[in-house]
Coordinates of N, CA and C and ligand atoms in Angstrom, one line a residue:
M867 N -12.1 -29.1 -9.5 CA -11.0 -28.9 -8.7 C -9.9 -28.1 -9.4
K868 N -9.6 -28.5 -10.6 CA -8.6 -27.9 -11.4 C -8.9 -26.4 -11.5
T869 N -10.2 -26.1 -11.8 CA -10.5 -24.7 -12.0 C -10.4 -23.9 -10.7
I870 N -10.8 -24.5 -9.6 CA -10.6 -23.8 -8.3 C -9.1 -23.5 -8.0
A871 N -8.3 -24.5 -8.3 CA -6.9 -24.4 -8.0 C -6.3 -23.2 -8.9
G872 N -6.8 -23.2 -10.2 CA -6.4 -22.2 -11.1 C -6.8 -20.8 -10.6
M873 N -8.0 -20.7 -10.0 CA -8.5 -19.4 -9.5 C -7.6 -18.9 -8.3
V874 N -7.4 -19.9 -7.4 CA -6.6 -19.6 -6.3 C -5.2 -19.1 -6.7
L875 N -4.6 -19.8 -7.6 CA -3.3 -19.4 -8.1 C -3.3 -18.0 -8.7
G876 N -4.4 -17.7 -9.5 CA -4.6 -16.4 -10.1 C -4.6 -15.3 -9.1
V877 N -5.3 -15.6 -8.0 CA -5.4 -14.6 -7.0 C -4.1 -14.3 -6.3
L878 N -3.3 -15.4 -6.1 CA -2.0 -15.3 -5.5 C -1.1 -14.5 -6.4
V879 N -1.1 -14.8 -7.7 CA -0.3 -14.1 -8.6 C -0.6 -12.6 -8.7
A880 N -2.0 -12.4 -8.7 CA -2.4 -11.0 -8.8 C -1.9 -10.2 -7.6
G881 N -2.0 -10.9 -6.4 CA -1.5 -10.3 -5.2 C 0.0 -9.9 -5.3
A882 N 0.8 -10.8 -5.8 CA 2.2 -10.6 -6.0 C 2.4 -9.4 -6.9
C883 N 1.6 -9.3 -8.0 CA 1.8 -8.3 -9.0 C 1.4 -6.9 -8.5
S884 N 0.5 -6.9 -7.5 CA 0.0 -5.6 -7.0 C 1.1 -4.9 -6.2
G885 N 2.2 -5.5 -6.0 CA 3.3 -4.9 -5.3 C 3.0 -4.7 -3.8
S886 N 2.3 -5.7 -3.2 CA 2.0 -5.5 -1.8 C 3.1 -5.8 -0.8
S887 N 4.2 -6.5 -1.3 CA 5.3 -6.8 -0.4 C 6.6 -6.7 -1.1
T888 N 7.6 -6.3 -0.3 CA 8.9 -6.1 -0.8 C 9.6 -7.4 -1.0
P889 N 10.1 -7.7 -2.2 CA 10.8 -9.0 -2.5 C 12.0 -9.2 -1.6
A890 N 12.3 -10.4 -1.2 CA 13.4 -10.7 -0.4 C 14.8 -10.5 -1.1
A891 N 15.8 -10.2 -0.4 CA 17.1 -10.0 -1.0 C 17.8 -11.4 -0.8
P892 N 18.8 -11.7 -1.7 CA 19.5 -13.0 -1.5 C 20.2 -13.0 -0.2
A893 N 20.0 -14.0 0.7 CA 20.5 -14.0 2.0 C 22.0 -14.0 2.1
D894 N 22.7 -14.4 1.0 CA 24.1 -14.5 1.0 C 24.8 -13.2 0.6
D895 N 24.0 -12.1 0.4 CA 24.6 -10.9 0.0 C 24.3 -9.8 1.0
P896 N 25.1 -9.5 2.0 CA 24.8 -8.6 3.1 C 24.5 -7.2 2.6
G897 N 25.1 -6.8 1.5 CA 24.8 -5.4 0.9 C 23.3 -5.3 0.5
L898 N 22.9 -6.4 -0.2 CA 21.5 -6.4 -0.7 C 20.5 -6.5 0.4
V899 N 20.9 -7.3 1.5 CA 20.0 -7.5 2.6 C 19.8 -6.1 3.3
A900 N 21.0 -5.4 3.5 CA 20.9 -4.1 4.1 C 20.2 -3.1 3.3
G901 N 20.4 -3.2 1.9 CA 19.7 -2.3 1.0 C 18.2 -2.5 1.0
R902 N 17.7 -3.7 1.2 CA 16.3 -4.0 1.3 C 15.7 -3.2 2.5
D903 N 16.4 -3.3 3.6 CA 16.0 -2.7 4.9 C 15.9 -1.1 4.7
V904 N 16.9 -0.6 4.0 CA 16.9 0.9 3.8 C 15.7 1.2 2.9
F905 N 15.5 0.4 1.9 CA 14.4 0.6 0.9 C 13.0 0.6 1.7
V906 N 12.8 -0.4 2.5 CA 11.5 -0.5 3.2 C 11.3 0.8 4.1
R907 N 12.4 1.2 4.8 CA 12.2 2.3 5.7 C 12.2 3.7 5.0
N908 N 12.8 3.9 3.8 CA 13.0 5.2 3.2 C 12.4 5.4 1.9
C909 N 12.1 4.4 1.2 CA 11.7 4.5 -0.2 C 10.3 4.0 -0.5
A910 N 9.9 2.9 0.2 CA 8.6 2.2 -0.2 C 7.4 3.1 -0.1
S911 N 7.5 4.1 0.9 CA 6.3 5.0 1.1 C 5.9 5.7 -0.2
C912 N 6.9 6.1 -1.0 CA 6.6 6.8 -2.2 C 6.7 5.9 -3.5
H913 N 7.6 5.0 -3.5 CA 7.8 4.2 -4.7 C 7.0 2.8 -4.7
G914 N 6.3 2.5 -3.6 CA 5.6 1.3 -3.4 C 6.5 0.2 -2.8
S915 N 5.9 -0.8 -2.1 CA 6.6 -1.8 -1.4 C 7.5 -2.6 -2.3
A916 N 7.0 -2.8 -3.6 CA 7.8 -3.5 -4.5 C 8.4 -2.6 -5.6
G917 N 8.4 -1.3 -5.4 CA 8.9 -0.4 -6.4 C 8.1 -0.1 -7.6
G918 N 6.8 -0.5 -7.5 CA 5.9 -0.4 -8.6 C 5.4 1.0 -8.9
G919 N 5.7 1.9 -7.9 CA 5.3 3.3 -8.1 C 4.1 3.7 -7.2
G920 N 3.9 5.0 -7.0 CA 2.9 5.5 -6.1 C 3.0 7.0 -6.2
R921 N 3.5 7.7 -5.2 CA 3.8 9.1 -5.3 C 5.0 9.3 -6.2
G922 N 5.9 8.4 -6.1 CA 7.1 8.5 -7.0 C 6.9 7.5 -8.1
P923 N 7.7 7.6 -9.2 CA 7.5 6.7 -10.3 C 8.0 5.3 -10.0
K924 N 7.5 4.4 -10.9 CA 7.9 3.0 -10.9 C 9.4 2.9 -11.0
I925 N 10.1 2.1 -10.1 CA 11.5 2.0 -10.2 C 11.9 0.5 -10.2
S926 N 10.9 -0.4 -10.4 CA 11.2 -1.8 -10.5 C 11.4 -2.3 -11.9
E927 N 11.7 -3.6 -12.0 CA 11.8 -4.3 -13.3 C 12.8 -3.7 -14.2
G928 N 14.0 -3.3 -13.7 CA 15.1 -2.9 -14.5 C 15.0 -1.5 -15.0
R929 N 13.9 -0.8 -14.6 CA 13.7 0.6 -15.1 C 14.9 1.5 -14.8
T930 N 15.4 1.4 -13.6 CA 16.5 2.4 -13.2 C 17.8 2.1 -13.8
A931 N 18.1 0.8 -14.1 CA 19.3 0.5 -14.8 C 19.3 1.0 -16.2
D932 N 18.0 1.1 -16.8 CA 17.9 1.7 -18.1 C 18.1 3.2 -18.0
L933 N 17.5 3.8 -17.0 CA 17.6 5.3 -16.8 C 19.1 5.7 -16.5
F934 N 19.7 4.9 -15.6 CA 21.1 5.2 -15.2 C 22.0 4.1 -15.5
P935 N 22.5 4.0 -16.8 CA 23.4 2.9 -17.2 C 24.6 2.8 -16.2
A936 N 25.1 3.9 -15.7 CA 26.2 3.8 -14.7 C 25.6 3.9 -13.3
I937 N 25.9 3.0 -12.5 CA 25.4 2.9 -11.1 C 25.7 4.2 -10.3
E938 N 26.9 4.8 -10.6 CA 27.3 6.0 -9.9 C 26.3 7.2 -10.1
D939 N 25.7 7.2 -11.3 CA 24.7 8.3 -11.6 C 23.5 8.1 -10.8
Q940 N 23.1 6.8 -10.6 CA 21.9 6.6 -9.8 C 22.2 6.9 -8.3
I941 N 23.4 6.6 -7.8 CA 23.8 6.9 -6.5 C 23.7 8.4 -6.2
L942 N 24.2 9.1 -7.2 CA 24.2 10.6 -7.1 C 22.8 11.1 -7.1
F943 N 21.9 10.5 -7.9 CA 20.5 11.0 -8.0 C 19.9 10.8 -6.6
V944 N 20.1 9.7 -6.0 CA 19.4 9.4 -4.7 C 20.0 10.3 -3.6
A945 N 21.3 10.6 -3.7 CA 22.0 11.4 -2.7 C 21.5 12.9 -2.8
E946 N 21.3 13.3 -4.1 CA 21.0 14.8 -4.3 C 19.5 15.0 -4.5
G947 N 18.7 14.0 -4.8 CA 17.2 14.2 -5.0 C 17.0 15.1 -6.3
K948 N 15.6 15.2 -6.5 CA 15.2 16.0 -7.7 C 13.7 16.2 -7.6
G949 N 13.2 17.4 -7.7 CA 11.8 17.7 -7.6 C 11.2 17.1 -6.4
G950 N 10.2 16.2 -6.5 CA 9.5 15.6 -5.4 C 10.3 14.5 -4.7
M951 N 11.5 14.2 -5.3 CA 12.3 13.2 -4.7 C 13.3 13.8 -3.7
P952 N 13.2 13.4 -2.4 CA 14.1 14.1 -1.4 C 15.5 13.7 -1.6
A953 N 16.5 14.5 -1.2 CA 17.9 14.2 -1.2 C 18.2 13.3 0.1
F954 N 18.9 12.3 -0.1 CA 19.2 11.4 1.0 C 20.6 11.5 1.5
S955 N 21.4 12.3 1.0 CA 22.8 12.4 1.4 C 22.9 12.8 2.9
G956 N 21.9 13.5 3.4 CA 22.0 13.9 4.9 C 21.4 12.9 5.8
R957 N 20.6 12.0 5.2 CA 19.9 11.0 6.1 C 20.5 9.6 6.1
L958 N 21.1 9.3 5.0 CA 21.7 7.9 4.8 C 23.2 8.0 4.6
S959 N 24.0 7.0 5.0 CA 25.4 7.0 4.8 C 25.6 6.7 3.3
A960 N 26.8 6.9 2.8 CA 27.2 6.6 1.4 C 27.0 5.1 1.2
E961 N 27.3 4.3 2.2 CA 27.2 2.9 2.1 C 25.7 2.5 2.0
E962 N 24.9 3.1 2.8 CA 23.4 2.8 2.8 C 22.8 3.1 1.4
I963 N 23.3 4.3 0.9 CA 22.8 4.7 -0.4 C 23.2 3.7 -1.5
E964 N 24.5 3.3 -1.5 CA 24.9 2.3 -2.4 C 24.2 1.0 -2.3
D965 N 23.9 0.5 -1.1 CA 23.2 -0.7 -0.8 C 21.8 -0.6 -1.4
V966 N 21.1 0.5 -1.1 CA 19.7 0.6 -1.6 C 19.6 0.7 -3.1
V967 N 20.6 1.4 -3.7 CA 20.6 1.5 -5.1 C 20.8 0.1 -5.8
R968 N 21.8 -0.6 -5.2 CA 22.0 -2.0 -5.7 C 20.7 -2.8 -5.5
F969 N 20.0 -2.7 -4.4 CA 18.8 -3.5 -4.2 C 17.7 -3.1 -5.3
V970 N 17.6 -1.8 -5.5 CA 16.6 -1.4 -6.6 C 17.0 -2.0 -7.9
R971 N 18.3 -1.9 -8.3 CA 18.7 -2.4 -9.6 C 18.7 -3.9 -9.7
E972 N 19.1 -4.6 -8.7 CA 19.3 -6.0 -8.8 C 18.2 -6.9 -8.3
V973 N 17.3 -6.3 -7.4 CA 16.3 -7.2 -6.9 C 14.9 -6.8 -7.3
L974 N 14.6 -5.5 -7.4 CA 13.2 -5.0 -7.7 C 12.9 -5.2 -9.2
Ligands
LIG152 C1 8.7 11.7 -0.8 C2 8.6 10.7 -1.8 C3 9.8 9.9 -2.2 C4 10.7 9.2 -1.4 C5 10.6 9.0 0.1 C6 11.6 8.6 -2.4 N1 11.4 9.0 -3.6 FE1 12.5 8.5 -5.3 N2 11.3 9.7 -6.4 C7 10.2 10.5 -6.0 C8 9.7 11.3 -7.1 C9 8.6 12.3 -7.0 C10 10.6 11.1 -8.2 C11 10.5 11.7 -9.6 C12 11.5 12.9 -9.5 C13 11.6 13.7 -10.7 O1 12.1 13.2 -11.8 O2 11.1 14.9 -10.7 C14 11.5 10.0 -7.8 C15 12.5 9.5 -8.6 C16 13.3 8.4 -8.2 C17 14.3 7.8 -9.1 C18 14.4 8.0 -10.6 C19 13.3 7.3 -11.3 C20 12.6 8.1 -12.4 O3 11.8 7.5 -13.2 O4 12.9 9.3 -12.6 C21 14.9 6.8 -8.4 C22 16.0 5.9 -8.9 C23 14.4 7.0 -7.0 N3 13.5 7.9 -7.0 C24 14.9 6.2 -6.0 C25 14.5 6.4 -4.7 C26 15.1 5.7 -3.5 C27 16.3 4.6 -3.7 C28 14.5 6.1 -2.4 C29 14.9 5.8 -1.0 C30 16.2 6.0 -0.5 C31 13.5 7.1 -2.8 N4 13.6 7.2 -4.2 C32 12.7 7.8 -2.0 C33 9.7 10.4 -4.7 C34 10.3 9.8 -3.6

C-alpha cells in the first residue's frame, strides 16, 4: 500500500512540475488575482501555463526578478517587447501590465 501511495504521489507531483496548470493567486490580493487572469489570456500560450517556458523562455521560479531587479524595468520590457516577445502597451492597460508582472514575479 505504501508503495502504491508513493507512486500516486509521484505522479501528482510530476504533473504539477510539468507546468500543466497556472498556480492560484492569493485571493486577498486583487492585483495578483487580476494579474493571473491577464497571464492566462496573454502570456501562457508562449511561456507555458505555469511560466515554465515554451515558445518563450522560462519566466517562473524567480527568474525574472533576477533578470530585472527593478520591477519598472520588467514592466517596460513587457510594454515594449523584444524579438519574439510582442509589445503589450497597445493591448493591455498600464495597470494590467503591472498586475501581470507582479503575478510573474510573486506567484510563478
Ligand atoms: C508570442 C509569444 C509570446 C507571448 C504571447 C509573450 N511572450 Fe514573453 N517572451 C517571448 C520571447 C520569444 C521572449 C524572449 C525575447 C528575447 O529576449 O528576444 C520573451 C521574453 C519575456 C521576458 C523576459 C525573460 C527572458 O528570459 O528574457 C518576460 C519577463 C516576458 N517575456 C513576459 C511576458 C509576459 C508577462 C507576457 C504576457 C503579457 C508575455 N511575455 C507574452 C514570447 C512571448
